[in-house]
PDB file of C-alpha atoms and ligand atoms in Angstrom:
ATOM      1  CA  MET A1476     102.371 131.223 109.195  1.00 39.00           C
ATOM      2  CA  LYS A1477     103.155 128.679 106.501  1.00 43.00           C
ATOM      3  CA  ILE A1478     101.186 125.507 106.991  1.00 47.00           C
ATOM      4  CA  ASN A1479     102.248 122.471 105.049  1.00 57.00           C
ATOM      5  CA  MET A1480     101.155 118.870 104.884  1.00 80.00           C
ATOM      6  CA  PHE A1481     104.642 117.421 105.385  1.00 92.00           C
ATOM      7  CA  SER A1482     106.327 116.651 108.676  1.00 94.00           C
ATOM      8  CA  GLN A1483     109.439 118.532 109.761  1.00 94.00           C
ATOM      9  CA  GLN A1484     111.201 115.184 109.858  1.00 95.00           C
ATOM     10  CA  ILE A1485     110.747 114.395 106.187  1.00 96.00           C
ATOM     11  CA  LEU A1486     111.604 117.951 105.126  1.00 96.00           C
ATOM     12  CA  SER A1487     114.786 118.181 107.161  1.00 96.00           C
ATOM     13  CA  LYS A1488     115.872 114.696 106.101  1.00 97.00           C
ATOM     14  CA  LEU A1489     115.226 115.494 102.446  1.00 96.00           C
ATOM     15  CA  LYS A1490     117.188 118.737 102.648  1.00 95.00           C
ATOM     16  CA  LYS A1491     120.249 116.834 103.837  1.00 96.00           C
ATOM     17  CA  ALA A1492     119.921 113.483 102.078  1.00 98.00           C
ATOM     18  CA  GLN A1493     122.466 112.407  99.493  1.00 98.00           C
ATOM     19  CA  ASN A1494     121.089 108.902  98.929  1.00 98.00           C
ATOM     20  CA  VAL A1495     117.426 108.631  98.055  1.00 98.00           C
ATOM     21  CA  ALA A1496     115.624 105.643  96.551  1.00 98.00           C
ATOM     22  CA  VAL A1497     112.073 105.476  95.259  1.00 99.00           C
ATOM     23  CA  LEU A1498     110.041 102.337  94.538  1.00 98.00           C
ATOM     24  CA  THR A1499     107.101 102.960  92.238  1.00 98.00           C
ATOM     25  CA  GLY A1500     104.109 100.888  91.214  1.00 98.00           C
ATOM     26  CA  ALA A1501     101.094 101.189  88.944  1.00 97.00           C
ATOM     27  CA  GLY A1502      99.578 103.981  91.085  1.00 97.00           C
ATOM     28  CA  ILE A1503     102.146 106.552  89.937  1.00 98.00           C
ATOM     29  CA  SER A1504     100.965 106.094  86.350  1.00 98.00           C
ATOM     30  CA  ALA A1505      97.247 106.009  87.216  1.00 97.00           C
ATOM     31  CA  GLU A1506      96.870 109.768  86.734  1.00 97.00           C
ATOM     32  CA  SER A1507      98.362 109.375  83.253  1.00 97.00           C
ATOM     33  CA  GLY A1508      95.558 106.943  82.428  1.00 94.00           C
ATOM     34  CA  VAL A1509      97.313 103.587  82.878  1.00 93.00           C
ATOM     35  CA  PRO A1510      95.013 101.154  84.700  1.00 89.00           C
ATOM     36  CA  THR A1511      96.352  99.703  87.972  1.00 92.00           C
ATOM     37  CA  PHE A1512      96.280  95.942  88.626  1.00 88.00           C
ATOM     38  CA  ARG A1513      94.321  95.748  91.867  1.00 87.00           C
ATOM     39  CA  GLY A1514      91.530  97.725  93.470  1.00 78.00           C
ATOM     40  CA  GLU A1515      88.589  99.359  91.757  1.00 78.00           C
ATOM     41  CA  GLY A1516      88.890  99.160  87.963  1.00 79.00           C
ATOM     42  CA  GLY A1517      92.120  97.149  88.345  1.00 81.00           C
ATOM     43  CA  LEU A1518      93.218  94.943  85.432  1.00 81.00           C
ATOM     44  CA  TRP A1519      93.233  91.794  87.567  1.00 75.00           C
ATOM     45  CA  LYS A1520      89.510  92.346  88.279  1.00 77.00           C
ATOM     46  CA  LYS A1521      88.769  91.822  84.578  1.00 79.00           C
ATOM     47  CA  PHE A1522      91.611  89.549  83.467  1.00 80.00           C
ATOM     48  CA  ARG A1523      93.229  86.468  84.962  1.00 83.00           C
ATOM     49  CA  PRO A1524      96.960  86.798  85.603  1.00 78.00           C
ATOM     50  CA  GLU A1525      97.507  83.077  85.221  1.00 75.00           C
ATOM     51  CA  GLU A1526      96.106  83.195  81.639  1.00 81.00           C
ATOM     52  CA  LEU A1527      98.042  86.267  80.573  1.00 86.00           C
ATOM     53  CA  ALA A1528     101.182  86.836  82.587  1.00 89.00           C
ATOM     54  CA  ASN A1529     103.075  83.586  82.749  1.00 91.00           C
ATOM     55  CA  PHE A1530     105.314  81.643  80.416  1.00 95.00           C
ATOM     56  CA  ASP A1531     103.181  78.486  80.200  1.00 93.00           C
ATOM     57  CA  ALA A1532     100.171  80.565  79.205  1.00 92.00           C
ATOM     58  CA  PHE A1533     102.266  82.173  76.472  1.00 94.00           C
ATOM     59  CA  ILE A1534     103.390  78.828  75.059  1.00 94.00           C
ATOM     60  CA  LYS A1535      99.825  77.518  75.210  1.00 92.00           C
ATOM     61  CA  ASN A1536      98.211  80.556  73.665  1.00 91.00           C
ATOM     62  CA  PRO A1537     100.674  83.143  72.301  1.00 92.00           C
ATOM     63  CA  ASP A1538      97.914  84.926  70.341  1.00 90.00           C
ATOM     64  CA  LEU A1539      95.927  85.659  73.468  1.00 89.00           C
ATOM     65  CA  VAL A1540      98.956  86.846  75.412  1.00 91.00           C
ATOM     66  CA  TRP A1541     100.098  89.068  72.549  1.00 91.00           C
ATOM     67  CA  GLU A1542      96.570  90.477  72.245  1.00 89.00           C
ATOM     68  CA  TRP A1543      96.763  91.480  75.912  1.00 89.00           C
ATOM     69  CA  TYR A1544     100.136  93.160  75.469  1.00 91.00           C
ATOM     70  CA  HIS A1545      99.056  94.931  72.263  1.00 89.00           C
ATOM     71  CA  TYR A1546      96.052  96.248  74.201  1.00 88.00           C
ATOM     72  CA  ARG A1547      98.278  97.579  76.976  1.00 89.00           C
ATOM     73  CA  ARG A1548     100.879  98.961  74.571  1.00 90.00           C
ATOM     74  CA  GLN A1549      98.137 100.803  72.751  1.00 90.00           C
ATOM     75  CA  ILE A1550      96.987 102.466  75.977  1.00 91.00           C
ATOM     76  CA  ILE A1551     100.548 103.424  76.875  1.00 92.00           C
ATOM     77  CA  SER A1552     101.390 104.786  73.427  1.00 90.00           C
ATOM     78  CA  LYS A1553      98.643 107.410  73.772  1.00 94.00           C
ATOM     79  CA  ILE A1554      99.454 108.783  77.201  1.00 95.00           C
ATOM     80  CA  GLN A1555     102.036 111.082  78.792  1.00 98.00           C
ATOM     81  CA  PRO A1556     103.985 111.135  82.054  1.00 98.00           C
ATOM     82  CA  ASN A1557     102.184 113.090  84.802  1.00 98.00           C
ATOM     83  CA  PRO A1558     103.390 115.654  87.389  1.00 98.00           C
ATOM     84  CA  GLY A1559     104.383 112.803  89.749  1.00 98.00           C
ATOM     85  CA  HIS A1560     106.871 111.425  87.204  1.00 98.00           C
ATOM     86  CA  TYR A1561     108.234 114.920  86.479  1.00 98.00           C
ATOM     87  CA  ALA A1562     108.639 115.770  90.170  1.00 98.00           C
ATOM     88  CA  LEU A1563     110.862 112.702  90.579  1.00 98.00           C
ATOM     89  CA  VAL A1564     113.060 114.077  87.798  1.00 98.00           C
ATOM     90  CA  GLU A1565     113.430 117.294  89.832  1.00 98.00           C
ATOM     91  CA  MET A1566     114.406 115.247  92.859  1.00 98.00           C
ATOM     92  CA  GLU A1567     117.010 113.345  90.852  1.00 98.00           C
ATOM     93  CA  ARG A1568     118.705 116.679  90.069  1.00 97.00           C
ATOM     94  CA  ARG A1569     118.795 117.618  93.745  1.00 96.00           C
ATOM     95  CA  HIS A1570     120.316 114.501  95.341  1.00 98.00           C
ATOM     96  CA  LYS A1571     123.750 113.026  94.764  1.00 98.00           C
ATOM     97  CA  ASN A1572     122.516 109.455  94.441  1.00 98.00           C
ATOM     98  CA  PHE A1573     118.913 109.179  93.417  1.00 98.00           C
ATOM     99  CA  VAL A1574     117.356 106.077  91.939  1.00 98.00           C
ATOM    100  CA  VAL A1575     113.894 105.147  90.753  1.00 98.00           C
ATOM    101  CA  ILE A1576     113.134 101.449  91.114  1.00 98.00           C
ATOM    102  CA  THR A1577     109.969 100.667  89.242  1.00 98.00           C
ATOM    103  CA  GLN A1578     107.641  97.715  88.915  1.00 98.00           C
ATOM    104  CA  ASN A1579     106.005  99.464  85.975  1.00 97.00           C
ATOM    105  CA  VAL A1580     106.677  98.427  82.402  1.00 96.00           C
ATOM    106  CA  ASP A1581     105.224 101.598  80.875  1.00 96.00           C
ATOM    107  CA  ASN A1582     108.491 103.530  80.312  1.00 96.00           C
ATOM    108  CA  LEU A1583     106.947 106.722  81.721  1.00 98.00           C
ATOM    109  CA  HIS A1584     109.796 107.494  84.154  1.00 98.00           C
ATOM    110  CA  GLN A1585     112.276 107.423  81.288  1.00 97.00           C
ATOM    111  CA  ARG A1586     109.979 109.478  79.061  1.00 97.00           C
ATOM    112  CA  ALA A1587     109.660 112.074  81.835  1.00 98.00           C
ATOM    113  CA  GLY A1588     113.452 112.309  81.977  1.00 98.00           C
ATOM    114  CA  SER A1589     114.547 110.185  84.947  1.00 98.00           C
ATOM    115  CA  LYS A1590     118.086 109.042  84.209  1.00 98.00           C
ATOM    116  CA  LEU A1591     118.621 106.182  86.633  1.00 98.00           C
ATOM    117  CA  VAL A1592     115.694 103.765  86.525  1.00 98.00           C
ATOM    118  CA  TYR A1593     115.870 100.128  87.543  1.00 98.00           C
ATOM    119  CA  GLU A1594     113.082  98.200  85.834  1.00 98.00           C
ATOM    120  CA  LEU A1595     112.258  95.213  88.003  1.00 98.00           C
ATOM    121  CA  HIS A1596     109.465  93.894  85.789  1.00 97.00           C
ATOM    122  CA  GLY A1597     110.908  94.724  82.367  1.00 97.00           C
ATOM    123  CA  ASN A1598     109.643  97.151  79.770  1.00 95.00           C
ATOM    124  CA  ILE A1599     106.646  96.744  77.465  1.00 93.00           C
ATOM    125  CA  GLU A1600     108.533  98.459  74.646  1.00 92.00           C
ATOM    126  CA  ARG A1601     111.061  95.620  74.510  1.00 94.00           C
ATOM    127  CA  ASN A1602     110.632  92.204  72.895  1.00 96.00           C
ATOM    128  CA  TYR A1603     112.946  89.242  72.526  1.00 97.00           C
ATOM    129  CA  CYS A1604     113.196  85.705  71.159  1.00 97.00           C
ATOM    130  CA  ILE A1605     112.573  83.017  73.778  1.00 97.00           C
ATOM    131  CA  ASP A1606     115.280  80.777  72.273  1.00 97.00           C
ATOM    132  CA  CYS A1607     118.222  82.980  71.253  1.00 97.00           C
ATOM    133  CA  THR A1608     117.182  86.172  73.182  1.00 96.00           C
ATOM    134  CA  LYS A1609     117.642  88.386  70.094  1.00 97.00           C
ATOM    135  CA  ASP A1610     115.890  91.743  70.545  1.00 96.00           C
ATOM    136  CA  PHE A1611     113.017  92.827  68.307  1.00 94.00           C
ATOM    137  CA  SER A1612     111.805  96.396  67.877  1.00 89.00           C
ATOM    138  CA  ASN A1613     108.250  97.500  68.497  1.00 85.00           C
ATOM    139  CA  GLN A1614     107.985  98.361  64.841  1.00 84.00           C
ATOM    140  CA  GLU A1615     108.748  94.765  63.857  1.00 85.00           C
ATOM    141  CA  ILE A1616     106.106  93.588  66.312  1.00 84.00           C
ATOM    142  CA  ASN A1617     103.499  96.074  65.096  1.00 81.00           C
ATOM    143  CA  GLU A1618     104.101  95.238  61.447  1.00 81.00           C
ATOM    144  CA  THR A1619     103.567  91.522  61.980  1.00 77.00           C
ATOM    145  CA  LYS A1620      99.960  90.456  61.904  1.00 67.00           C
ATOM    146  CA  ASN A1621     100.686  86.925  63.040  1.00 71.00           C
ATOM    147  CA  ILE A1622     102.864  85.926  65.928  1.00 80.00           C
ATOM    148  CA  LEU A1623     106.415  86.944  65.219  1.00 86.00           C
ATOM    149  CA  ARG A1624     109.045  84.223  64.990  1.00 91.00           C
ATOM    150  CA  CYS A1625     112.776  84.779  65.118  1.00 94.00           C
ATOM    151  CA  ASN A1626     115.077  83.518  62.328  1.00 94.00           C
ATOM    152  CA  CYS A1627     116.143  80.786  64.736  1.00 96.00           C
ATOM    153  CA  GLY A1628     112.531  79.590  64.907  1.00 94.00           C
ATOM    154  CA  GLY A1629     111.871  80.785  68.452  1.00 96.00           C
ATOM    155  CA  LEU A1630     108.762  82.730  69.435  1.00 95.00           C
ATOM    156  CA  VAL A1631     109.184  86.432  70.138  1.00 96.00           C
ATOM    157  CA  ARG A1632     107.807  87.471  73.531  1.00 96.00           C
ATOM    158  CA  PRO A1633     107.268  90.765  75.366  1.00 95.00           C
ATOM    159  CA  GLY A1634     110.273  91.895  77.425  1.00 96.00           C
ATOM    160  CA  VAL A1635     108.399  91.862  80.707  1.00 96.00           C
ATOM    161  CA  VAL A1636     108.730  89.660  83.768  1.00 96.00           C
ATOM    162  CA  TRP A1637     105.886  87.212  84.252  1.00 95.00           C
ATOM    163  CA  PHE A1638     104.677  85.474  87.378  1.00 91.00           C
ATOM    164  CA  GLY A1639     107.058  82.700  88.347  1.00 91.00           C
ATOM    165  CA  GLU A1640     110.015  84.287  86.510  1.00 95.00           C
ATOM    166  CA  SER A1641     113.125  85.726  88.122  1.00 95.00           C
ATOM    167  CA  LEU A1642     113.730  89.440  88.135  1.00 97.00           C
ATOM    168  CA  PRO A1643     116.625  90.723  86.014  1.00 96.00           C
ATOM    169  CA  MET A1644     119.534  89.992  88.337  1.00 97.00           C
ATOM    170  CA  GLU A1645     121.636  93.113  87.790  1.00 97.00           C
ATOM    171  CA  GLN A1646     118.675  95.443  88.277  1.00 97.00           C
ATOM    172  CA  TRP A1647     117.596  93.558  91.364  1.00 98.00           C
ATOM    173  CA  ASN A1648     121.053  93.576  92.962  1.00 98.00           C
ATOM    174  CA  ALA A1649     121.428  97.281  92.237  1.00 98.00           C
ATOM    175  CA  SER A1650     117.980  97.914  93.755  1.00 98.00           C
ATOM    176  CA  VAL A1651     118.884  96.045  96.939  1.00 98.00           C
ATOM    177  CA  GLN A1652     122.078  98.052  97.187  1.00 98.00           C
ATOM    178  CA  ALA A1653     120.161 101.311  96.699  1.00 98.00           C
ATOM    179  CA  ALA A1654     117.697 100.256  99.427  1.00 98.00           C
ATOM    180  CA  GLU A1655     120.522  99.386 101.791  1.00 98.00           C
ATOM    181  CA  THR A1656     122.253 102.723 101.333  1.00 98.00           C
ATOM    182  CA  ALA A1657     119.207 105.011 101.119  1.00 98.00           C
ATOM    183  CA  GLU A1658     118.747 107.640 103.811  1.00 98.00           C
ATOM    184  CA  ILE A1659     115.166 108.089 102.660  1.00 98.00           C
ATOM    185  CA  PHE A1660     113.195 105.420 100.825  1.00 98.00           C
ATOM    186  CA  PHE A1661     109.855 106.223  99.168  1.00 98.00           C
ATOM    187  CA  SER A1662     107.250 103.629  98.246  1.00 98.00           C
ATOM    188  CA  ILE A1663     104.847 105.278  95.820  1.00 98.00           C
ATOM    189  CA  GLY A1664     101.640 103.951  94.262  1.00 98.00           C
ATOM    190  CA  THR A1665     102.249 100.302  94.947  1.00 98.00           C
ATOM    191  CA  SER A1666     100.063  97.866  96.861  1.00 96.00           C
ATOM    192  CA  ALA A1667     103.357  96.448  98.207  1.00 96.00           C
ATOM    193  CA  ILE A1668     102.243  92.837  97.983  1.00 94.00           C
ATOM    194  CA  VAL A1669     104.214  91.485  95.023  1.00 94.00           C
ATOM    195  CA  TYR A1670     107.571  90.069  96.080  1.00 94.00           C
ATOM    196  CA  PRO A1671     110.477  90.453  95.867  1.00 96.00           C
ATOM    197  CA  ALA A1672     109.872  94.146  94.998  1.00 97.00           C
ATOM    198  CA  ALA A1673     107.777  94.547  98.156  1.00 98.00           C
ATOM    199  CA  SER A1674     110.747  93.571 100.309  1.00 98.00           C
ATOM    200  CA  LEU A1675     112.778  96.643  99.253  1.00 98.00           C
ATOM    201  CA  PRO A1676     111.178  99.144 101.678  1.00 98.00           C
ATOM    202  CA  ILE A1677     111.713  96.636 104.496  1.00 98.00           C
ATOM    203  CA  ILE A1678     115.356  96.123 103.479  1.00 98.00           C
ATOM    204  CA  ALA A1679     115.760  99.907 103.461  1.00 98.00           C
ATOM    205  CA  LYS A1680     114.115 100.297 106.852  1.00 98.00           C
ATOM    206  CA  ARG A1681     116.300  97.614 108.454  1.00 98.00           C
ATOM    207  CA  ALA A1682     119.369  99.340 107.050  1.00 98.00           C
ATOM    208  CA  GLY A1683     118.299 102.603 108.699  1.00 98.00           C
ATOM    209  CA  ALA A1684     116.355 104.486 106.015  1.00 98.00           C
ATOM    210  CA  TYR A1685     113.404 106.727 106.809  1.00 98.00           C
ATOM    211  CA  VAL A1686     110.586 105.017 104.886  1.00 98.00           C
ATOM    212  CA  VAL A1687     107.825 107.161 103.414  1.00 98.00           C
ATOM    213  CA  GLU A1688     104.767 105.770 101.694  1.00 98.00           C
ATOM    214  CA  ILE A1689     102.647 107.785  99.263  1.00 98.00           C
ATOM    215  CA  ASN A1690      99.420 106.092  98.268  1.00 97.00           C
ATOM    216  CA  LEU A1691      95.692 106.713  97.948  1.00 96.00           C
ATOM    217  CA  GLU A1692      95.129 104.258 100.776  1.00 96.00           C
ATOM    218  CA  ARG A1693      96.980 102.331 103.449  1.00 96.00           C
ATOM    219  CA  THR A1694      98.742  99.150 102.277  1.00 97.00           C
ATOM    220  CA  GLU A1695     100.629  96.151 103.621  1.00 93.00           C
ATOM    221  CA  LEU A1696     103.613  98.449 104.071  1.00 97.00           C
ATOM    222  CA  SER A1697     101.870 101.219 106.014  1.00 97.00           C
ATOM    223  CA  TYR A1698     102.453  99.655 109.405  1.00 97.00           C
ATOM    224  CA  ASP A1699     106.225  99.492 108.861  1.00 97.00           C
ATOM    225  CA  ALA A1700     106.578 102.877 107.157  1.00 97.00           C
ATOM    226  CA  ASP A1701     107.833 105.828 109.199  1.00 97.00           C
ATOM    227  CA  GLU A1702     105.401 108.118 107.462  1.00 96.00           C
ATOM    228  CA  VAL A1703     102.322 107.515 105.310  1.00 96.00           C
ATOM    229  CA  ILE A1704     101.046 110.327 103.114  1.00 96.00           C
ATOM    230  CA  LEU A1705      97.618 109.594 101.713  1.00 96.00           C
ATOM    231  CA  GLY A1706      96.623 111.126  98.390  1.00 96.00           C
ATOM    232  CA  LYS A1707      97.421 111.202  94.688  1.00 97.00           C
ATOM    233  CA  SER A1708     101.102 110.908  93.869  1.00 98.00           C
ATOM    234  CA  GLY A1709     100.676 113.358  90.972  1.00 98.00           C
ATOM    235  CA  GLU A1710      99.687 116.011  93.527  1.00 98.00           C
ATOM    236  CA  ILE A1711     101.777 115.045  96.548  1.00 97.00           C
ATOM    237  CA  ILE A1712     105.227 114.594  94.987  1.00 98.00           C
ATOM    238  CA  PRO A1713     105.178 117.998  93.209  1.00 97.00           C
ATOM    239  CA  LYS A1714     104.026 119.669  96.466  1.00 96.00           C
ATOM    240  CA  LEU A1715     106.777 117.938  98.403  1.00 97.00           C
ATOM    241  CA  VAL A1716     109.361 119.034  95.861  1.00 97.00           C
ATOM    242  CA  GLN A1717     108.089 122.641  95.992  1.00 95.00           C
ATOM    243  CA  THR A1718     108.292 122.579  99.775  1.00 94.00           C
ATOM    244  CA  TYR A1719     111.847 121.320 100.225  1.00 91.00           C
ATOM    245  CA  LEU A1720     113.701 122.274  97.045  1.00 85.00           C
TER     246      LEU A1720
HETATM  247  P1  OAD B3004      98.665  97.535  92.191  1.00 74.42           P
HETATM  248  O1  OAD B3004      97.560  97.688  91.201  1.00 74.42           O
HETATM  249  O2  OAD B3004      98.730  96.279  92.986  1.00 74.42           O
HETATM  250  O3  OAD B3004      98.616  98.721  93.233  1.00 74.42           O
HETATM  251  C1  OAD B3004      98.465 100.056  92.820  1.00 74.42           C
HETATM  252  C2  OAD B3004      98.528 100.937  94.066  1.00 74.42           C
HETATM  253  O4  OAD B3004      98.503 102.291  93.656  1.00 74.42           O
HETATM  254  C3  OAD B3004      97.350 100.736  95.036  1.00 74.42           C
HETATM  255  O5  OAD B3004      97.863 100.586  96.349  1.00 74.42           O
HETATM  256  C4  OAD B3004      96.549 102.041  94.895  1.00 74.42           C
HETATM  257  O6  OAD B3004      95.947 102.431  96.123  1.00 74.42           O
HETATM  258  C5  OAD B3004      97.622 103.011  94.500  1.00 74.42           C
HETATM  259  N1  OAD B3004      97.175 104.165  93.705  1.00 74.42           N
HETATM  260  C6  OAD B3004      96.260 104.199  92.703  1.00 74.42           C
HETATM  261  N2  OAD B3004      96.181 105.423  92.173  1.00 74.42           N
HETATM  262  C7  OAD B3004      97.082 106.205  92.846  1.00 74.42           C
HETATM  263  C8  OAD B3004      97.488 107.576  92.756  1.00 74.42           C
HETATM  264  N3  OAD B3004      96.963 108.408  91.862  1.00 74.42           N
HETATM  265  N4  OAD B3004      98.438 108.007  93.617  1.00 74.42           N
HETATM  266  C9  OAD B3004      99.000 107.180  94.526  1.00 74.42           C
HETATM  267  N5  OAD B3004      98.665 105.869  94.646  1.00 74.42           N
HETATM  268  C10 OAD B3004      97.724 105.390  93.822  1.00 74.42           C
HETATM  269  O7  OAD B3004     100.022  97.790  91.391  1.00 74.42           O
HETATM  270  P2  OAD B3004     101.505  97.382  91.790  1.00 74.42           P
HETATM  271  O8  OAD B3004     101.719  97.494  93.252  1.00 74.42           O
HETATM  272  O9  OAD B3004     102.390  98.128  90.890  1.00 74.42           O
HETATM  273  O10 OAD B3004     103.442  92.531  88.143  1.00 74.42           O
HETATM  274  O11 OAD B3004     101.524  95.856  91.373  1.00 74.42           O
HETATM  275  C11 OAD B3004     102.711  95.126  91.493  1.00 74.42           C
HETATM  276  C12 OAD B3004     102.805  94.098  90.403  1.00 74.42           C
HETATM  277  O12 OAD B3004     101.643  93.292  90.392  1.00 74.42           O
HETATM  278  C13 OAD B3004     102.861  94.677  89.003  1.00 74.42           C
HETATM  279  O13 OAD B3004     104.151  95.108  88.618  1.00 74.42           O
HETATM  280  C14 OAD B3004     102.395  93.524  88.174  1.00 74.42           C
HETATM  281  C15 OAD B3004     101.212  93.102  89.005  1.00 74.42           C
HETATM  282  O14 OAD B3004     100.781  91.816  88.860  1.00 74.42           O
HETATM  283  C16 OAD B3004     103.582  91.705  87.089  1.00 74.42           C
HETATM  284  O15 OAD B3004     102.860  91.754  86.113  1.00 74.42           O
HETATM  285  C17 OAD B3004     104.721  90.760  87.228  1.00 74.42           C
END
């Protein structure tokens, strides 16, 4: 007899589903070595978001904010996607409409090979001028010892979304649409407390999706999810893929 850790419901739904959406958070990259924000060892235990991840803080102290992003970019430049990221690439091949919606800025889904990724919180490998929005490459940033200024005189900032800022509208609208049309919606490695991203599984559920959470522990979403699978995403997603593909 074959015993597996997944319910018949999720397996039969996955075998049939054409529209699948996945929301990911810092937890999916934890096994690659990217620190999460909350919980044990979380970045927000050591650093204060209000001093590092908002626009006023940047204007007040751009050196400090850039130091924080250089630190994180350095971590990310040395690591690789993990089996959780790669298993999502396998899933993308299997379903007609498959989208990864990520709160992560680490670019690991794209590096693993996911084709359709909506980045709700931006991407740490992008930079732009706060006045004229001109893009600047990472190389230009790395080569500049001081804070980089655009030709127009504006400060260059990381291309990420900070607290109090709006999400990129096109990516957000597309994410809502994916949630509304998903037959199965996964919430993976996110504490599900930062809005509006955290509203996506609820939008999906109201529109009729089967909502599955994969996390090390229960979260704010667990009560509303149809199924909660506890464990490491880098182990669970590959097992799930092996079981239904
Ligand atoms: P959090 O740090 O809030 O949550 C990470 C989640 O991943 C927790 O629920 C962990 O239990 C879970 N986790 C850790 N390791 C895991 C593993 N190997 N497998 C599965 N789950 C694991 O990160 P996010 O929810 O992504 O925003 O945080 C959301 C936003 O808050 C971030 O995008 C960032 C932050 O402030 C901005 O900076 C705007």
